[in-house]
PDB file of C-alpha atoms in Angstrom:
ATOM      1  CA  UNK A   1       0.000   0.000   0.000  1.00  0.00           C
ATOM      2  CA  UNK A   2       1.275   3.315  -0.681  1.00  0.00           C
ATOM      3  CA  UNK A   3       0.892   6.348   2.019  1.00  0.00           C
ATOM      4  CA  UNK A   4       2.440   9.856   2.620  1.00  0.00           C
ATOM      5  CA  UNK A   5       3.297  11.308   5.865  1.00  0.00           C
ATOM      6  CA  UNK A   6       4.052  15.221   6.344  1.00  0.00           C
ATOM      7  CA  UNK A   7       5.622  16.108   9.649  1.00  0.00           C
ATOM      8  CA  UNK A   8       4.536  19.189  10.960  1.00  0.00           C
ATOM      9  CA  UNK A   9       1.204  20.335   9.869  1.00  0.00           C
ATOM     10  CA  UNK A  10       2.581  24.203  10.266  1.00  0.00           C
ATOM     11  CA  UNK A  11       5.801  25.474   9.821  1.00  0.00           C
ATOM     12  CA  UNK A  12       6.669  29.245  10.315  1.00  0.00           C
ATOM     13  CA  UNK A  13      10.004  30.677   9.116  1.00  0.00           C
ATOM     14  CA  UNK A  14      11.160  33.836   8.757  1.00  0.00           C
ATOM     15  CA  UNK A  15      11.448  35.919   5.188  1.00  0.00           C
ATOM     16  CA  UNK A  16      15.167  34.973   3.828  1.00  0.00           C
ATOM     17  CA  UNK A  17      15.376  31.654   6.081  1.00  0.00           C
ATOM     18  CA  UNK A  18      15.796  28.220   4.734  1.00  0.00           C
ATOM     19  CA  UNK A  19      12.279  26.736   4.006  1.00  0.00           C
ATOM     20  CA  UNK A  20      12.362  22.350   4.953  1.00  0.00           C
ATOM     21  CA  UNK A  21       8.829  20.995   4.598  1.00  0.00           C
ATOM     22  CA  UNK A  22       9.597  16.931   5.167  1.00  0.00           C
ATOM     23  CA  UNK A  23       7.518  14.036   3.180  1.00  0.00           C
ATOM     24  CA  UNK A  24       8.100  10.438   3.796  1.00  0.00           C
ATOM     25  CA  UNK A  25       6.990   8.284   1.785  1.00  0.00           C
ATOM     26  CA  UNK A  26       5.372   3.818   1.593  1.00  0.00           C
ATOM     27  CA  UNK A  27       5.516   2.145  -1.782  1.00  0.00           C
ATOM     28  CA  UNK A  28       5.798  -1.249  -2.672  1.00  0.00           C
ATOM     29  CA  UNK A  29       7.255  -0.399  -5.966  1.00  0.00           C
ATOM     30  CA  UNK A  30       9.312   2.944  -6.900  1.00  0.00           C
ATOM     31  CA  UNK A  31       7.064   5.131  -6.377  1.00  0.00           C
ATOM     32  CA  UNK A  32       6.598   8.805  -8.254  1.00  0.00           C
ATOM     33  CA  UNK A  33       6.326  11.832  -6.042  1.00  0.00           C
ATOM     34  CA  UNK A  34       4.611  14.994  -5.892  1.00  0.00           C
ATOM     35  CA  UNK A  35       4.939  18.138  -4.743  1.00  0.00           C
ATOM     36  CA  UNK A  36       1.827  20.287  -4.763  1.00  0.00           C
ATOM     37  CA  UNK A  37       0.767  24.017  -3.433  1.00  0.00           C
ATOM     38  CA  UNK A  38      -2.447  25.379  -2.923  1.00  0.00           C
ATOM     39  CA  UNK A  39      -3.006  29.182  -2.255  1.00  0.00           C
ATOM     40  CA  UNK A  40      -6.062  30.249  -0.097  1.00  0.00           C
ATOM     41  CA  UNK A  41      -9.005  29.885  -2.394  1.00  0.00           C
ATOM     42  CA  UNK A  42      -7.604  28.278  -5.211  1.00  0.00           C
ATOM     43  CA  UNK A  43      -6.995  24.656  -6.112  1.00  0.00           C
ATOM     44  CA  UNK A  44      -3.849  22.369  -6.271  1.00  0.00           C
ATOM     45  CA  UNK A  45      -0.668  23.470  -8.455  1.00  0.00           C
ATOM     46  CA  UNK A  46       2.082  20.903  -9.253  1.00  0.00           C
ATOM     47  CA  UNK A  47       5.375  22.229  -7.963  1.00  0.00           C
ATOM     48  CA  UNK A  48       7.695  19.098  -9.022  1.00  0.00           C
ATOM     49  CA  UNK A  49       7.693  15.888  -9.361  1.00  0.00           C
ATOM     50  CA  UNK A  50       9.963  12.724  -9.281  1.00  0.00           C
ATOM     51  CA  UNK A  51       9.355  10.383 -11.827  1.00  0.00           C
ATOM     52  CA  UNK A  52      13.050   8.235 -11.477  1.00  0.00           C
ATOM     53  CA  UNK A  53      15.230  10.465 -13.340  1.00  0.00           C
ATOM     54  CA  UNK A  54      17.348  12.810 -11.667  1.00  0.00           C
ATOM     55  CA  UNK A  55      17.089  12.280  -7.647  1.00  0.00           C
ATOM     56  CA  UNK A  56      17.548  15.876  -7.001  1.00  0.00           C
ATOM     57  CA  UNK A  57      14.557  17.305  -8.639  1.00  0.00           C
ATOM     58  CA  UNK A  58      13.750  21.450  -9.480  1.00  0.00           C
ATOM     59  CA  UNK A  59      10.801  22.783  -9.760  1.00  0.00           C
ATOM     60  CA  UNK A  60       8.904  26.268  -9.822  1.00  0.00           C
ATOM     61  CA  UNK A  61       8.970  29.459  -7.959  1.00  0.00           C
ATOM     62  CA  UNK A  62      12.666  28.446  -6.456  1.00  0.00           C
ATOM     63  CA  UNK A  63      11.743  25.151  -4.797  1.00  0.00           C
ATOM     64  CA  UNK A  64      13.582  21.599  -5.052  1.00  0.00           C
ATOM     65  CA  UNK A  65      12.977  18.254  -3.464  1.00  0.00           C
ATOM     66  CA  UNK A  66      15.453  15.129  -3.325  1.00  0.00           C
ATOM     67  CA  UNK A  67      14.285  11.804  -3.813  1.00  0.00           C
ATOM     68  CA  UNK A  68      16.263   9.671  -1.185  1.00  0.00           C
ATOM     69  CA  UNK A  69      15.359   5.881  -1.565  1.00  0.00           C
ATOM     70  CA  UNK A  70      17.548   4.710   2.294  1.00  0.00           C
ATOM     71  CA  UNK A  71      15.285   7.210   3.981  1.00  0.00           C
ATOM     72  CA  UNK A  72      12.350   6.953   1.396  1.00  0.00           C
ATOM     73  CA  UNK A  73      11.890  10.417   1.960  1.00  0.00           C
ATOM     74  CA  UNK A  74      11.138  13.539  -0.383  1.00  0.00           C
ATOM     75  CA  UNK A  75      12.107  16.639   0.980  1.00  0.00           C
ATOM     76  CA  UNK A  76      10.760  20.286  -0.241  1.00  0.00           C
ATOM     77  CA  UNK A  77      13.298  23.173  -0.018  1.00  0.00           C
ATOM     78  CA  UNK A  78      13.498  26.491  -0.911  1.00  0.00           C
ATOM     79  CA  UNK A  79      17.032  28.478   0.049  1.00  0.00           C
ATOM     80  CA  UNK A  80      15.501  31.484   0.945  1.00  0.00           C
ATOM     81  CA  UNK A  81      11.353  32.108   1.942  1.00  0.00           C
ATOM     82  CA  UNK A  82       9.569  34.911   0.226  1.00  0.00           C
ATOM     83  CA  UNK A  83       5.898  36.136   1.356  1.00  0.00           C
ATOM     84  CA  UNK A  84       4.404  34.673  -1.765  1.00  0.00           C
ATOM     85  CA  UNK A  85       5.522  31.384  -0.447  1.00  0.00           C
ATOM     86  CA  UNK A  86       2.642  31.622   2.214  1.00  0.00           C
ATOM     87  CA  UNK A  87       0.046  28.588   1.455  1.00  0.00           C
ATOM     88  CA  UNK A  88      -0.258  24.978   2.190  1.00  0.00           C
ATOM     89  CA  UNK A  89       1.730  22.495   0.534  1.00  0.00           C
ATOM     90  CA  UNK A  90       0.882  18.259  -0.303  1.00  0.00           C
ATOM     91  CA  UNK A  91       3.288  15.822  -0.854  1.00  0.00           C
ATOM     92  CA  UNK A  92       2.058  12.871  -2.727  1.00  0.00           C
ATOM     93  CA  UNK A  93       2.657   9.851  -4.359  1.00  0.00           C
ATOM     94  CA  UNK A  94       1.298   6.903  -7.198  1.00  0.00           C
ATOM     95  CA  UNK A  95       2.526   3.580  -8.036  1.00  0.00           C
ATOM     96  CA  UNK A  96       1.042   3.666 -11.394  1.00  0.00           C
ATOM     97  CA  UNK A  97       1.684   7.460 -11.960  1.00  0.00           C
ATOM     98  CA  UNK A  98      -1.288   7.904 -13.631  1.00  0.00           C
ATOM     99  CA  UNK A  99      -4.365   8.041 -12.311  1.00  0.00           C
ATOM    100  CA  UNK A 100      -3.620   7.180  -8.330  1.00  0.00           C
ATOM    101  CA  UNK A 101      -2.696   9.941  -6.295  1.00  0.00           C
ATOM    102  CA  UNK A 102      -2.394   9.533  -2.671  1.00  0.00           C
ATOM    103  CA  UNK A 103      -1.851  12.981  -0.900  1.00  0.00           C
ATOM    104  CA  UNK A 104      -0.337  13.554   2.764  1.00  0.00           C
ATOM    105  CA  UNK A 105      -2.549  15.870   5.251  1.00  0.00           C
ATOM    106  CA  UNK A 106      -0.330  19.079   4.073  1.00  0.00           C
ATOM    107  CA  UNK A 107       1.694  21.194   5.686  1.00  0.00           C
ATOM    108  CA  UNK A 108       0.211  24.826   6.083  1.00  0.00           C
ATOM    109  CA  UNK A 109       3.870  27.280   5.453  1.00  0.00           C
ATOM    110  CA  UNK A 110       3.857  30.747   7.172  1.00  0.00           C
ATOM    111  CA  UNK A 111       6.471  33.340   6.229  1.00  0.00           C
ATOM    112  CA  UNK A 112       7.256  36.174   9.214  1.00  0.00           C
ATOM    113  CA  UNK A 113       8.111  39.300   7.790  1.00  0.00           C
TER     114      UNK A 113
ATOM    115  CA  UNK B   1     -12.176  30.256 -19.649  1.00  0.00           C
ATOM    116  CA  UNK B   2      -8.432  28.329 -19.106  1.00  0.00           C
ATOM    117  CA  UNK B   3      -7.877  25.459 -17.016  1.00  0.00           C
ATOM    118  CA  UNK B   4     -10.092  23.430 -15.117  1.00  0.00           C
ATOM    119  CA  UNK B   5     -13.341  25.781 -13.964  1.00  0.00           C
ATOM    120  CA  UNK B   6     -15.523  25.181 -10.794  1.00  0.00           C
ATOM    121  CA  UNK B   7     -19.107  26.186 -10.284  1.00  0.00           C
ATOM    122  CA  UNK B   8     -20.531  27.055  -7.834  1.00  0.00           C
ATOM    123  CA  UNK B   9     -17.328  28.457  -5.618  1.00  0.00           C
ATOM    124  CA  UNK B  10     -19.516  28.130  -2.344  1.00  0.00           C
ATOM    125  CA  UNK B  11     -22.962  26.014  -1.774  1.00  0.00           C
ATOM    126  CA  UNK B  12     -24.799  25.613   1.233  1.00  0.00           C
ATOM    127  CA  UNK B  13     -27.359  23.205   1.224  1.00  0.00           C
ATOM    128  CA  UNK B  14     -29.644  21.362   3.923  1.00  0.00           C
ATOM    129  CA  UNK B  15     -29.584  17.806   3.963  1.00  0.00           C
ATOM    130  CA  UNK B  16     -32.636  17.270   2.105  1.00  0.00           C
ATOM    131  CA  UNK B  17     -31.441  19.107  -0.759  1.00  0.00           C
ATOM    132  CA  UNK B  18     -30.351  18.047  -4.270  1.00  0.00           C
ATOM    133  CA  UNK B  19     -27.430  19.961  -5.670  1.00  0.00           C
ATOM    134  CA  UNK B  20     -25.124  19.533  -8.331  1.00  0.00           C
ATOM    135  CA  UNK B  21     -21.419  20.418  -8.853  1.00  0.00           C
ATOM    136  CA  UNK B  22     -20.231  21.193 -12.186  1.00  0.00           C
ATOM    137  CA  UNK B  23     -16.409  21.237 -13.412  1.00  0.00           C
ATOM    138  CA  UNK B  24     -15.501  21.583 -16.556  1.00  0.00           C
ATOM    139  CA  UNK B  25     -12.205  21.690 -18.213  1.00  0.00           C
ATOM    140  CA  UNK B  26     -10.509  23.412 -21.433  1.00  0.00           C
ATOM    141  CA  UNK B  27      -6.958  21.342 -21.317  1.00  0.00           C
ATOM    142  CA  UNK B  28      -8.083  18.595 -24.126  1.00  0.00           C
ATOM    143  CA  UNK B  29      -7.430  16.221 -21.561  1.00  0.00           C
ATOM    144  CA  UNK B  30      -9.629  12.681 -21.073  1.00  0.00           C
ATOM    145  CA  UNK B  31      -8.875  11.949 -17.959  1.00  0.00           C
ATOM    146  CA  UNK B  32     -11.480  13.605 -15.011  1.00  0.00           C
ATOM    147  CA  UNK B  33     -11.154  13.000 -10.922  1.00  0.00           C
ATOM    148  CA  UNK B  34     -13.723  14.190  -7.849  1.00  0.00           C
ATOM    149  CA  UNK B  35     -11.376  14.891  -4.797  1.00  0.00           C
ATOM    150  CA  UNK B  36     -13.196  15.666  -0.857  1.00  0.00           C
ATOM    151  CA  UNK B  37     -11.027  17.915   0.973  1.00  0.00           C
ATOM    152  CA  UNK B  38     -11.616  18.239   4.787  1.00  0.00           C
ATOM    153  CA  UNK B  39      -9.744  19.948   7.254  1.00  0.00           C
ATOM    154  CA  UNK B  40      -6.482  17.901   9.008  1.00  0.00           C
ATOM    155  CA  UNK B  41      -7.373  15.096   6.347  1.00  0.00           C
ATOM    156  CA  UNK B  42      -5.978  13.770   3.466  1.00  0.00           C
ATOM    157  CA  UNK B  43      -7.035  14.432   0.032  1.00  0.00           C
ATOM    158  CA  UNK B  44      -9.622  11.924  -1.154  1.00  0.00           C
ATOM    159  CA  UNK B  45     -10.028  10.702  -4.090  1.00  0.00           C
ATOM    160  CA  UNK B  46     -13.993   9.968  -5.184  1.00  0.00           C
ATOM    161  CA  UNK B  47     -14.240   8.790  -8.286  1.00  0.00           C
ATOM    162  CA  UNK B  48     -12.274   8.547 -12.037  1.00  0.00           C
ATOM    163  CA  UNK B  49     -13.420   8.935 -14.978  1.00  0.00           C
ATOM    164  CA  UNK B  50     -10.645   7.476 -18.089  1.00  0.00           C
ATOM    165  CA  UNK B  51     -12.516   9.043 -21.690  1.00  0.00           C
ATOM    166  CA  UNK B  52     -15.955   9.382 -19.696  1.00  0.00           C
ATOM    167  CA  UNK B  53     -15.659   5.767 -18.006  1.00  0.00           C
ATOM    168  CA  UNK B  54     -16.001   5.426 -14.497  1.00  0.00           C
ATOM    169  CA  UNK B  55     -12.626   3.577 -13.679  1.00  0.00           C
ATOM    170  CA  UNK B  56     -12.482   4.787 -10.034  1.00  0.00           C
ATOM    171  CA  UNK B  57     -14.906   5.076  -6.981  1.00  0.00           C
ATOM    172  CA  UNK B  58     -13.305   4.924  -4.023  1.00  0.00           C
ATOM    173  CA  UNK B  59     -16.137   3.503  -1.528  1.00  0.00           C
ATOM    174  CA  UNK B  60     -18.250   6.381  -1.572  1.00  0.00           C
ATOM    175  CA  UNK B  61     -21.490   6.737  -0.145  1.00  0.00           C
ATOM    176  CA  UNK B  62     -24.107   6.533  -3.007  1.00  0.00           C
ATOM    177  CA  UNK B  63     -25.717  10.047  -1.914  1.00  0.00           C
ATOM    178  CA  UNK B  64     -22.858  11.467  -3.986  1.00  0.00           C
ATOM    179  CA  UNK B  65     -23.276  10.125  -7.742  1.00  0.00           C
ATOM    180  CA  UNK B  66     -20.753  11.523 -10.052  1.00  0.00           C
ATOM    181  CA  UNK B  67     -21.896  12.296 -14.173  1.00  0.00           C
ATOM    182  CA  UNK B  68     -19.274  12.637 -17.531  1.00  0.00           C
ATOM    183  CA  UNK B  69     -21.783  13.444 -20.221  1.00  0.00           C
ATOM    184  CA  UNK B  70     -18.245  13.652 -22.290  1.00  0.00           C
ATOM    185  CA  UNK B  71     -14.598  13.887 -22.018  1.00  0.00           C
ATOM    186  CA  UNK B  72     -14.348  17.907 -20.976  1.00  0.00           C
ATOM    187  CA  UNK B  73     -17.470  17.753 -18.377  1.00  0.00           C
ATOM    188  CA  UNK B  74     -17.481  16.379 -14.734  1.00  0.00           C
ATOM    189  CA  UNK B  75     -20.658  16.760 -12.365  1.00  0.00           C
ATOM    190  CA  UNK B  76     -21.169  15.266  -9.223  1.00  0.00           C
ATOM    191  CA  UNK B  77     -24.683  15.436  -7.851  1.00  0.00           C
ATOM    192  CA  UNK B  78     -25.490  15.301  -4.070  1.00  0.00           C
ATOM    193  CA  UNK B  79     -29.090  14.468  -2.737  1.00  0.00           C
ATOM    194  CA  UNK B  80     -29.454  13.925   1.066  1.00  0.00           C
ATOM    195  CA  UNK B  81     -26.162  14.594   2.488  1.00  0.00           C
ATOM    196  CA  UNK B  82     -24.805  14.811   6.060  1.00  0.00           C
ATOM    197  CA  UNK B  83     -23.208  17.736   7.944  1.00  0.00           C
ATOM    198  CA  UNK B  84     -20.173  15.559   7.770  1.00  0.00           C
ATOM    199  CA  UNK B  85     -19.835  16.007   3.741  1.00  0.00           C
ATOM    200  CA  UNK B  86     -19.083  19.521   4.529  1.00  0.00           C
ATOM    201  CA  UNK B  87     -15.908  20.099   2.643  1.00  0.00           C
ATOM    202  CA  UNK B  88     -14.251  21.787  -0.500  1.00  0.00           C
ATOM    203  CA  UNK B  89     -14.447  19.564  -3.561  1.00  0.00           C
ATOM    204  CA  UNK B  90     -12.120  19.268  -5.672  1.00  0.00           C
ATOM    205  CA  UNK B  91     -11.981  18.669  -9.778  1.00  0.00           C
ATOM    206  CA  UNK B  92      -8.788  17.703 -11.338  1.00  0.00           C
ATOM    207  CA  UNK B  93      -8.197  16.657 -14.887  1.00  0.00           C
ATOM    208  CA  UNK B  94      -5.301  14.851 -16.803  1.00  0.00           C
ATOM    209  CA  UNK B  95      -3.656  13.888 -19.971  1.00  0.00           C
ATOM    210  CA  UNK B  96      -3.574   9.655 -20.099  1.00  0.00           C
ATOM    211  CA  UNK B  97      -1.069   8.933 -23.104  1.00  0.00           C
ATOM    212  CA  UNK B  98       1.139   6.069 -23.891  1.00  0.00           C
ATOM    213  CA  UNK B  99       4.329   8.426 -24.369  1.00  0.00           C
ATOM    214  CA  UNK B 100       4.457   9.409 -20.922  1.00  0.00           C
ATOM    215  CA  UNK B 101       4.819   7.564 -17.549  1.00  0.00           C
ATOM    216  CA  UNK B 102       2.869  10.524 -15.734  1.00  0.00           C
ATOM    217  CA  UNK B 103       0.723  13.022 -16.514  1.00  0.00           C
ATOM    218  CA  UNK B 104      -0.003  16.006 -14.193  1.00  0.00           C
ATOM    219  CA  UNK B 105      -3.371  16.562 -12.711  1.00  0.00           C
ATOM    220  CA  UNK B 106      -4.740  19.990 -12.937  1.00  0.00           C
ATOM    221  CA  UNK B 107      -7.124  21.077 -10.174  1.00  0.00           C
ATOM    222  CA  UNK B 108      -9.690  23.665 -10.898  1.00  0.00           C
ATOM    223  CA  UNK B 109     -10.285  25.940  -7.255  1.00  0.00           C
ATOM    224  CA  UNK B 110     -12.759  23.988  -6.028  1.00  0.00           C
ATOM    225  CA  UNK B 111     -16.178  24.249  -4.474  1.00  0.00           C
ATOM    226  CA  UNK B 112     -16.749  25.109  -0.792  1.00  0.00           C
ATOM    227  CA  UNK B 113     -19.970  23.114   0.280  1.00  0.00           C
ATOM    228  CA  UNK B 114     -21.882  23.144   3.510  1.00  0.00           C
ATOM    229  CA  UNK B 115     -24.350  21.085   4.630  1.00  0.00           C
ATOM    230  CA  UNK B 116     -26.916  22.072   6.908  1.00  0.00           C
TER     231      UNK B 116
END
């Protein structure tokens, strides 16, 4: 069975400051992983995804996650937070990548000013 | 329109009500998914729909019955729900190909219901 667990369901860091939102991940097979963001009001928007290329994978608006098969985690990171970065963000992950998403419980991301 | 569009944004509705949800989506994809949202809770997925067949319902309860009249329309129509379904639905639609491994699932902004 595949899951997601986020640790931390709100993380607060200061503008400039390293953003770490953690996702660890259960698949029976290699899995592919998501990273998603919603802004308030507004639906899901992909940030990245691992699909078994490159473990160290880039994605938009300055954000980057590493696929680490020992820990079967998926990190998010961003080097330095921005106000716009304010929302909630879902880690997920398929077996099939296709139609099978399963989403963790999200972690909500404030930025101090 | 662009994307994948939601109406209504916000529904209230008592629990003998009958409602429906519409999403609809301009992407050319033919791939369509119903998502439930609640608070501290996983995403859900509902139901799938693969080039307007049902491929998906994740045990749902039968007072939510989903509708793809064709590949660019989703509905989902709710008759004598529970204060429990309150929650923001989501609609999501995706390109299913044979050149690609994945394809991403684009979620329109959902629809806010409460039940009364």
């Amino acid at each position: 069975a595949q899951s997601v667990t986020q640790l931390g369901s709100h993380v607060s860091v200061s503008e400039g400051a390293l953003v770490l939102l953690r996702c660890n991940y259960s698949s029976s097979v290699p899995p592919y992983l998501f990273w998603y963001v919603q802004y308030p009001n507004q639906g899901l928007q992909l940030l990245l995804k691992y699909t078994s290329a490159a473990t160290l994978v880039k994605g938009i608006n300055g954000f980057e996650a590493e696929f680490k098969k020992s820990e079967t985690s998926f990190h998010l990171t961003k080097p330095s937070a921005h106000m716009s970065d304010a929302a909630e963000y879902f880690c997920a992950v398929s077996e099939d990548g296709a139609n099978n998403l399963f989403f963790g419980t999200g972690t909500r991301l404030t930025v101090i000013p | 329109e662009t994307g994948v569009t939601q109406t209504p944004r916000h529904l209230v509705m008592g629990m003998t009500n009958k409602k429906s949800l519409k999403c609809e989506q301009h992407l050319g994809h033919n791939a369509m998914y119903w998502y439930k949202q609640s608070a501290k809770k996983p995403l859900e997925l509902m139901f799938v729909y693969n080039f307007k067949e049902q491929t998906e319902n994740n045990s749902v309860p039968s007072r939510f019955s989903p509708e793809c009249p064709n590949s660019s329309h989703l509905f989902l129509h709710l008759h004598t729900l529970q204060p429990e379904d309150s929650a923001l639905y989501l609609c999501a639609s995706s390109h299913l190909g044979l050149a690609e491994p994945y394809n991403e699932q684009f979620f329109g902004p959902g629809t806010r219901l409460t039940v009364l």
